[in-house]
Coordinates of C-alpha atoms in Angstrom, one line a residue:
X16 CA 0.0 0.0 0.0
X17 CA 2.4 2.6 -1.2
X18 CA 0.1 4.9 -2.9
X19 CA -2.5 7.4 -1.6
X20 CA -5.2 8.6 -3.9
X21 CA -8.2 10.8 -3.7
X22 CA -11.5 8.9 -3.8
X23 CA -14.0 10.0 -6.3
X24 CA -16.6 11.9 -4.2
X25 CA -19.4 10.2 -6.2
X26 CA -18.1 6.8 -5.2
X27 CA -17.0 7.6 -1.6
X28 CA -20.3 6.4 0.0
X29 CA -19.7 2.9 -1.5
X30 CA -16.4 2.4 0.3
X31 CA -16.6 4.2 3.7
X32 CA -14.4 1.7 5.5
X33 CA -11.4 2.5 3.3
X34 CA -11.9 6.3 3.1
X35 CA -9.7 8.5 5.3
X36 CA -11.1 11.7 6.8
X37 CA -9.3 13.7 4.1
X38 CA -11.1 11.7 1.3
X39 CA -8.1 9.6 0.4
X40 CA -7.4 5.9 0.5
X41 CA -4.2 3.8 0.4
X42 CA -4.6 1.4 -2.4
X43 CA -3.0 -1.8 -3.8
X44 CA -3.8 -3.0 -7.3
X45 CA -3.7 -6.4 -8.8
X46 CA -4.0 -7.7 -12.3
X47 CA -4.8 -11.2 -13.5
X48 CA -1.2 -12.1 -14.3
X49 CA -0.1 -11.2 -10.8
X50 CA -2.6 -13.3 -8.9
X51 CA -5.3 -15.1 -10.8
X52 CA -7.5 -16.2 -7.9
X53 CA -7.4 -12.9 -6.1
X54 CA -8.2 -11.0 -9.3
X55 CA -11.1 -13.3 -10.0
X56 CA -12.4 -12.8 -6.5
X57 CA -12.3 -9.0 -6.9
X58 CA -14.0 -9.4 -10.3
X59 CA -16.8 -11.5 -8.9
X60 CA -17.3 -9.3 -5.9
X61 CA -17.6 -6.3 -8.3
X62 CA -20.2 -8.2 -10.4
X63 CA -22.3 -9.0 -7.2
X64 CA -22.0 -5.6 -5.5
X65 CA -20.9 -3.0 -8.1
X66 CA -17.8 -2.3 -5.8
X67 CA -14.5 -3.5 -7.2
X68 CA -12.8 -3.0 -3.8
X69 CA -11.9 -5.4 -0.9
X70 CA -10.3 -4.3 2.3
X71 CA -6.8 -5.8 3.0
X72 CA -6.2 -5.6 6.8
X73 CA -4.6 -7.6 9.6
X74 CA -6.8 -10.4 10.8
X75 CA -7.3 -10.2 14.6
X76 CA -9.7 -8.8 17.1
X77 CA -9.0 -6.2 19.8
X78 CA -6.5 -7.4 22.3
X79 CA -5.7 -10.6 20.4
X80 CA -2.6 -11.4 18.4
X81 CA -2.7 -11.4 14.6
X82 CA -4.0 -14.7 13.1
X83 CA -1.2 -16.9 11.9
X84 CA -2.8 -20.3 11.4
X85 CA -6.1 -21.8 10.2
X86 CA -6.8 -22.7 13.8
X87 CA -6.3 -19.1 14.9
X88 CA -8.6 -17.9 12.1
X89 CA -11.4 -20.2 13.2
X90 CA -11.1 -19.2 16.8
X91 CA -11.0 -15.5 15.9
X92 CA -14.0 -16.0 13.6
X93 CA -16.2 -17.5 16.2
X94 CA -15.4 -14.8 18.8
X95 CA -15.9 -11.9 16.3
X96 CA -18.8 -10.2 14.7
X97 CA -17.8 -11.6 11.2
X98 CA -20.6 -13.4 9.3
X99 CA -18.3 -15.6 7.2
X100 CA -14.8 -16.8 6.9
X101 CA -13.1 -18.2 3.7
X102 CA -9.9 -20.3 4.0
X103 CA -8.8 -21.4 0.6
X104 CA -11.8 -23.3 -0.8
X105 CA -13.6 -23.6 2.5
X106 CA -16.5 -21.3 3.6
X107 CA -17.6 -21.1 7.2
X108 CA -20.7 -19.2 8.0
X109 CA -22.3 -18.5 11.4
X110 CA -25.9 -19.6 12.0
X111 CA -27.9 -16.3 12.0
X112 CA -30.5 -17.8 14.4
X113 CA -27.9 -18.7 17.0

């Protein structure tokens, strides 16, 4: 995340989690040749939502160390407000009724 760019004001409401108070965002870009699976994920997310942006952040909850293993990820997931967790080709979702 080496670059900081101004967010188009007409699009800012679609990505509030990445917008800094000054209207900028630190971005990373990826193309298909660099990382096919990640690029395809972004492409599909854009088709579903109209937003070609995903947040890249550390994976941990307040007061806990950063996730380093699949076991850490699952423990963090079940103690967090996250709805779903993807690890490679596996999808875990919380039961909304629970």
